[in-house]
CSV table of C-alpha atoms and ligand atoms in Angstrom, one decimal:
chain,number,residue,atom,x,y,z
A,2,UNK,CA,0.8,-37.5,-42.7
A,3,UNK,CA,2.3,-40.6,-42.7
A,4,UNK,CA,4.3,-43.1,-40.1
A,5,UNK,CA,7.8,-44.2,-41.8
A,6,UNK,CA,8.9,-46.1,-39.3
A,7,UNK,CA,6.6,-48.1,-37.0
A,8,UNK,CA,6.9,-52.1,-35.6
A,9,UNK,CA,2.8,-52.9,-35.9
A,10,UNK,CA,3.3,-55.8,-36.9
A,11,UNK,CA,2.2,-58.4,-34.0
A,12,UNK,CA,3.9,-60.4,-32.4
A,13,UNK,CA,7.2,-60.7,-34.4
A,14,UNK,CA,9.4,-57.5,-32.0
A,15,UNK,CA,9.2,-55.9,-29.2
A,16,UNK,CA,6.4,-53.9,-30.7
A,17,UNK,CA,2.4,-54.7,-30.7
A,18,UNK,CA,2.6,-58.0,-29.1
A,19,UNK,CA,-1.5,-59.2,-30.3
A,20,UNK,CA,-3.5,-58.8,-33.2
A,21,UNK,CA,-6.1,-56.5,-30.4
A,22,UNK,CA,-2.4,-53.9,-29.8
A,23,UNK,CA,-2.6,-53.6,-33.6
A,24,UNK,CA,-5.4,-53.0,-34.1
A,25,UNK,CA,-5.8,-50.1,-30.7
A,26,UNK,CA,-2.2,-48.6,-32.3
A,27,UNK,CA,-3.7,-48.1,-35.9
A,28,UNK,CA,-6.1,-46.6,-33.8
A,29,UNK,CA,-4.3,-43.7,-32.3
A,30,UNK,CA,-2.5,-43.0,-35.2
A,31,UNK,CA,-5.7,-42.7,-37.5
A,32,UNK,CA,-7.3,-40.1,-35.0
A,33,UNK,CA,-3.7,-38.6,-34.6
A,34,UNK,CA,-4.2,-37.8,-38.6
A,35,UNK,CA,-1.9,-41.2,-40.0
A,36,UNK,CA,-2.8,-42.1,-43.3
A,37,UNK,CA,0.0,-44.5,-44.4
A,38,UNK,CA,2.3,-46.6,-41.5
A,39,UNK,CA,5.4,-48.2,-43.1
A,40,UNK,CA,6.0,-51.3,-40.6
A,41,UNK,CA,9.1,-52.0,-39.9
A,42,UNK,CA,9.7,-54.9,-37.7
A,43,UNK,CA,13.2,-55.2,-36.3
A,44,UNK,CA,15.0,-57.7,-38.5
A,45,UNK,CA,18.9,-59.0,-38.0
A,46,UNK,CA,18.7,-57.7,-34.7
A,47,UNK,CA,19.4,-59.9,-31.3
A,48,UNK,CA,17.0,-61.1,-29.2
A,49,UNK,CA,14.3,-59.3,-31.0
A,50,UNK,CA,14.7,-60.0,-34.3
A,51,UNK,CA,12.9,-61.7,-37.1
A,52,UNK,CA,14.0,-62.6,-40.0
A,53,UNK,CA,11.1,-64.7,-40.5
A,54,UNK,CA,9.7,-63.1,-43.9
A,55,UNK,CA,7.7,-65.2,-44.9
A,56,UNK,CA,5.5,-64.8,-41.7
A,57,UNK,CA,6.4,-60.7,-41.2
A,58,UNK,CA,4.5,-60.3,-45.0
A,59,UNK,CA,1.8,-63.0,-43.5
A,60,UNK,CA,1.1,-61.2,-40.3
A,61,UNK,CA,1.0,-58.1,-42.4
A,62,UNK,CA,-1.9,-59.4,-44.8
A,63,UNK,CA,-3.4,-59.9,-41.3
A,64,UNK,CA,-3.4,-56.8,-39.8
A,65,UNK,CA,-4.5,-55.2,-43.1
A,66,UNK,CA,-7.8,-57.5,-43.1
A,67,UNK,CA,-8.4,-56.5,-39.3
A,68,UNK,CA,-8.2,-53.2,-40.1
A,69,UNK,CA,-10.2,-53.3,-42.9
A,70,UNK,CA,-12.7,-54.9,-40.3
A,71,UNK,CA,-12.6,-52.6,-37.5
A,72,UNK,CA,-12.8,-50.0,-40.4
A,73,UNK,CA,-9.8,-48.2,-39.5
A,74,UNK,CA,-8.9,-46.7,-43.1
A,75,UNK,CA,-4.8,-46.9,-42.9
A,76,UNK,CA,-3.0,-48.5,-45.7
A,77,UNK,CA,0.1,-50.4,-44.8
A,78,UNK,CA,3.5,-50.4,-46.3
A,79,UNK,CA,6.3,-53.2,-45.9
A,80,UNK,CA,9.6,-52.1,-44.4
A,81,UNK,CA,12.2,-53.1,-42.0
A,82,UNK,CA,14.7,-52.1,-39.2
A,83,UNK,CA,17.5,-53.7,-40.7
A,84,UNK,CA,19.5,-53.6,-37.7
A,85,UNK,CA,23.4,-52.7,-39.2
A,86,UNK,CA,25.7,-55.3,-39.6
A,87,UNK,CA,29.2,-56.0,-41.2
A,88,UNK,CA,27.4,-58.7,-43.8
A,89,UNK,CA,24.8,-56.2,-44.3
A,90,UNK,CA,25.9,-56.6,-48.0
A,91,UNK,CA,25.4,-60.3,-48.7
A,92,UNK,CA,21.6,-60.2,-46.8
A,93,UNK,CA,20.6,-57.3,-48.7
A,94,UNK,CA,21.3,-58.8,-51.5
A,95,UNK,CA,19.8,-62.4,-50.5
A,96,UNK,CA,15.9,-60.3,-49.3
A,97,UNK,CA,16.7,-57.4,-50.8
A,98,UNK,CA,12.1,-56.7,-51.0
A,99,UNK,CA,11.8,-57.7,-47.5
A,100,UNK,CA,13.6,-54.9,-46.5
A,101,UNK,CA,13.7,-52.6,-48.5
A,102,UNK,CA,10.0,-49.3,-48.2
A,103,UNK,CA,7.8,-51.0,-50.6
A,104,UNK,CA,9.8,-52.9,-53.1
A,105,UNK,CA,11.7,-49.8,-53.6
A,106,UNK,CA,15.2,-48.6,-53.0
A,107,UNK,CA,14.6,-47.3,-49.6
A,108,UNK,CA,15.9,-49.2,-46.4
A,109,UNK,CA,15.9,-47.9,-42.6
A,110,UNK,CA,18.9,-48.9,-41.0
A,111,UNK,CA,19.2,-48.8,-37.2
A,112,UNK,CA,22.7,-48.7,-35.5
A,113,UNK,CA,23.7,-50.1,-32.5
A,114,UNK,CA,22.4,-47.1,-29.7
A,115,UNK,CA,26.8,-46.8,-28.7
A,116,UNK,CA,27.9,-47.7,-31.5
A,117,UNK,CA,28.6,-47.1,-35.2
A,118,UNK,CA,31.3,-49.5,-36.3
A,119,UNK,CA,35.1,-48.1,-38.1
A,120,UNK,CA,33.9,-49.4,-41.5
A,121,UNK,CA,30.5,-47.5,-42.0
A,122,UNK,CA,32.2,-44.9,-44.7
A,123,UNK,CA,32.5,-48.5,-46.6
A,124,UNK,CA,29.5,-50.1,-45.9
A,125,UNK,CA,27.5,-47.2,-47.4
A,126,UNK,CA,29.1,-46.4,-50.1
A,127,UNK,CA,29.2,-50.3,-50.6
A,128,UNK,CA,25.1,-50.0,-50.4
A,129,UNK,CA,24.5,-47.1,-52.3
A,130,UNK,CA,26.3,-49.0,-55.3
A,131,UNK,CA,24.1,-51.5,-55.0
A,132,UNK,CA,21.3,-49.5,-55.7
A,133,UNK,CA,20.6,-48.9,-51.5
A,134,UNK,CA,19.7,-45.7,-50.2
A,135,UNK,CA,20.1,-46.1,-46.4
A,136,UNK,CA,17.4,-44.3,-44.6
A,137,UNK,CA,19.2,-43.9,-40.5
A,138,UNK,CA,16.7,-44.7,-37.9
A,139,UNK,CA,16.7,-42.1,-35.2
A,140,UNK,CA,20.5,-41.4,-35.0
A,141,UNK,CA,19.9,-38.7,-32.4
A,142,UNK,CA,19.4,-41.8,-29.6
A,143,UNK,CA,22.8,-42.7,-30.8
A,144,UNK,CA,25.7,-41.6,-28.8
A,145,UNK,CA,28.5,-42.5,-31.4
A,146,UNK,CA,26.7,-39.2,-33.3
A,147,UNK,CA,25.3,-37.4,-31.0
A,148,UNK,CA,29.3,-36.9,-29.5
A,149,UNK,CA,30.4,-37.0,-33.6
A,150,UNK,CA,27.5,-35.4,-35.4
A,151,UNK,CA,30.3,-34.1,-38.2
A,152,UNK,CA,30.2,-37.8,-39.1
A,153,UNK,CA,26.7,-38.0,-39.4
A,154,UNK,CA,27.1,-34.8,-41.5
A,155,UNK,CA,29.5,-36.5,-43.3
A,156,UNK,CA,27.2,-39.7,-44.3
A,157,UNK,CA,24.2,-37.3,-45.4
A,158,UNK,CA,26.4,-35.9,-47.5
A,159,UNK,CA,27.2,-39.0,-49.1
A,160,UNK,CA,23.3,-39.7,-50.1
A,161,UNK,CA,22.0,-41.0,-47.0
A,162,UNK,CA,19.3,-39.8,-45.2
A,163,UNK,CA,17.5,-38.8,-41.2
A,164,UNK,CA,14.9,-40.1,-39.8
A,165,UNK,CA,14.3,-38.9,-36.6
A,166,UNK,CA,11.8,-40.3,-33.9
A,167,UNK,CA,8.6,-37.8,-33.0
A,168,UNK,CA,9.1,-38.9,-29.5
A,169,UNK,CA,12.9,-37.7,-28.9
A,170,UNK,CA,10.7,-33.9,-30.2
A,171,UNK,CA,8.3,-33.8,-27.1
A,172,UNK,CA,11.4,-35.2,-24.2
A,173,UNK,CA,10.1,-39.2,-24.9
A,174,UNK,CA,13.5,-40.1,-24.8
A,175,UNK,CA,15.4,-36.9,-22.6
A,176,UNK,CA,16.7,-33.5,-21.7
A,177,UNK,CA,19.9,-35.3,-24.1
A,178,UNK,CA,18.3,-36.7,-26.7
A,179,UNK,CA,15.5,-34.0,-27.9
A,180,UNK,CA,18.6,-31.6,-27.5
A,181,UNK,CA,20.0,-33.2,-30.4
A,182,UNK,CA,16.9,-34.1,-32.3
A,183,UNK,CA,16.2,-30.3,-32.1
A,184,UNK,CA,20.4,-29.8,-33.5
A,185,UNK,CA,20.4,-32.2,-35.6
A,186,UNK,CA,17.1,-30.5,-37.1
A,187,UNK,CA,18.5,-27.0,-37.1
A,188,UNK,CA,21.7,-28.9,-39.4
A,189,UNK,CA,19.3,-29.5,-41.7
A,190,UNK,CA,19.7,-32.9,-41.5
A,191,UNK,CA,16.3,-34.3,-40.7
A,192,UNK,CA,14.4,-35.8,-43.6
A,193,UNK,CA,12.0,-37.1,-42.2
A,194,UNK,CA,9.7,-38.0,-38.6
A,195,UNK,CA,8.1,-40.8,-37.4
A,196,UNK,CA,6.8,-42.5,-34.3
A,197,UNK,CA,8.7,-45.7,-34.3
A,198,UNK,CA,5.3,-46.3,-32.5
A,199,UNK,CA,6.2,-49.7,-29.9
A,200,UNK,CA,2.4,-49.8,-28.3
A,201,UNK,CA,-0.3,-47.9,-27.5
A,202,UNK,CA,1.3,-46.3,-24.2
A,203,UNK,CA,5.1,-46.6,-24.5
A,204,UNK,CA,5.6,-45.3,-27.5
A,205,UNK,CA,2.7,-45.0,-29.4
A,206,UNK,CA,2.3,-44.2,-33.0
A,207,UNK,CA,1.7,-40.3,-33.3
A,208,UNK,CA,3.4,-37.2,-35.1
A,209,UNK,CA,1.3,-34.2,-34.5
A,210,UNK,CA,2.5,-33.6,-31.1
A,211,UNK,CA,5.9,-33.2,-33.0
A,212,UNK,CA,4.9,-31.0,-35.7
A,213,UNK,CA,3.4,-28.8,-33.7
A,214,UNK,CA,6.5,-28.5,-31.5
A,215,UNK,CA,8.9,-28.1,-34.6
A,216,UNK,CA,6.8,-25.4,-37.3
A,217,UNK,CA,7.9,-22.6,-35.5
A,218,UNK,CA,11.6,-23.7,-35.8
A,219,UNK,CA,11.2,-25.3,-39.3
A,220,UNK,CA,8.0,-24.1,-40.5
A,221,UNK,CA,5.0,-25.5,-41.6
A,222,UNK,CA,5.9,-26.1,-45.0
A,223,UNK,CA,9.0,-27.9,-43.9
A,224,UNK,CA,7.4,-29.8,-41.1
A,225,UNK,CA,4.6,-31.0,-43.1
A,226,UNK,CA,7.2,-31.9,-45.6
A,227,UNK,CA,8.9,-34.1,-43.1
A,228,UNK,CA,5.9,-36.3,-42.2
A,229,UNK,CA,3.7,-36.2,-45.6
A,230,UNK,CA,5.9,-35.5,-48.8
A,231,UNK,CA,9.6,-36.9,-47.7
A,232,UNK,CA,7.6,-40.6,-47.0
A,233,UNK,CA,5.8,-40.2,-49.8
A,234,UNK,CA,8.3,-40.7,-52.3
A,235,UNK,CA,10.2,-43.0,-51.1
A,236,UNK,CA,7.2,-45.3,-50.8
A,237,UNK,CA,6.9,-44.4,-54.3
A,238,UNK,CA,10.8,-44.8,-54.7
A,239,UNK,CA,10.9,-41.5,-56.1
A,240,UNK,CA,13.7,-38.6,-54.9
A,241,UNK,CA,12.1,-36.7,-52.2
A,242,UNK,CA,11.0,-32.8,-52.8
A,243,UNK,CA,12.4,-31.9,-49.9
A,244,UNK,CA,16.4,-32.1,-50.0
A,245,UNK,CA,18.1,-29.4,-47.1
A,246,UNK,CA,21.3,-28.7,-47.9
A,247,UNK,CA,22.8,-30.1,-44.4
A,248,UNK,CA,25.2,-27.4,-42.6
A,249,UNK,CA,28.8,-28.4,-41.5
A,250,UNK,CA,28.7,-28.9,-37.4
A,251,UNK,CA,32.3,-28.3,-37.7
A,252,UNK,CA,32.0,-24.6,-39.4
A,253,UNK,CA,29.0,-23.6,-36.9
A,254,UNK,CA,30.0,-24.6,-34.0
A,255,UNK,CA,30.0,-20.6,-32.7
A,256,UNK,CA,26.7,-19.8,-34.5
A,257,UNK,CA,24.9,-22.6,-33.9
A,258,UNK,CA,22.9,-23.0,-30.3
A,259,UNK,CA,20.2,-25.2,-30.1
A,260,UNK,CA,16.8,-23.2,-30.1
A,261,UNK,CA,13.4,-25.0,-27.9
A,262,UNK,CA,10.8,-23.4,-28.5
A,263,UNK,CA,9.9,-21.6,-25.0
A,264,UNK,CA,6.7,-22.0,-25.4
A,265,UNK,CA,6.8,-25.6,-25.7
A,266,UNK,CA,9.2,-26.5,-22.4
A,267,UNK,CA,8.4,-28.8,-20.1
A,268,UNK,CA,8.3,-28.0,-16.6
A,269,UNK,CA,10.6,-30.8,-15.6
S,303,FE2,FE1,12.3,-48.7,-34.3
């Protein structure tokens, strides 16, 4: 599997604190069946953003070497989790190679948790005009998308992609986020599942649990697409092999109900 979203580079943001923590995260991921990790430190985010790209590149090289020395054969891929702001286009023009995944066209973008600004469609239009394909990180945790899935639908119809967190499907962020994650999955909004891993314990770089849980919902083959074939296409800068038609939430409001597989329901 490939983890498209992980804060494994140490000492840059609220992810791995030290090189030892990062190595431990790599070990956990490898044991879970993850062979590639896209390192996505927060950039342009207040308080915990890291915009020293020279330092980010160096940390990636240091960790790559440390993983090799510790016999953890995980491949690290360059990326970032880019906080959305009004001057994002300027930042993309200035620092494109440090923001896109593996020097391609895809960028992981993050909205503030409780806010999606008014001109988001214009911004996404401008991004795509620059040849950038935005991957919206964990929209199931954003209160605007939670209340208004039709906005997410419209952005997907424009060409944006969606990455949900593996932890969202196992209740790590609470019941409401879990239900929304399944709802988006059933609307066929979800193109990737990433760990958004921040450490060994709090949010670990684990994908297999979520894959097991969603397989009865979208099928084993499609579940695999979200953690293997689709993220591999991003790394290779290719079109996604699994790109289902999103369902219009307005058109399907009555017939769609959130179905969380019973066997995986938690007791609390
Ligand atoms: Fe993240």
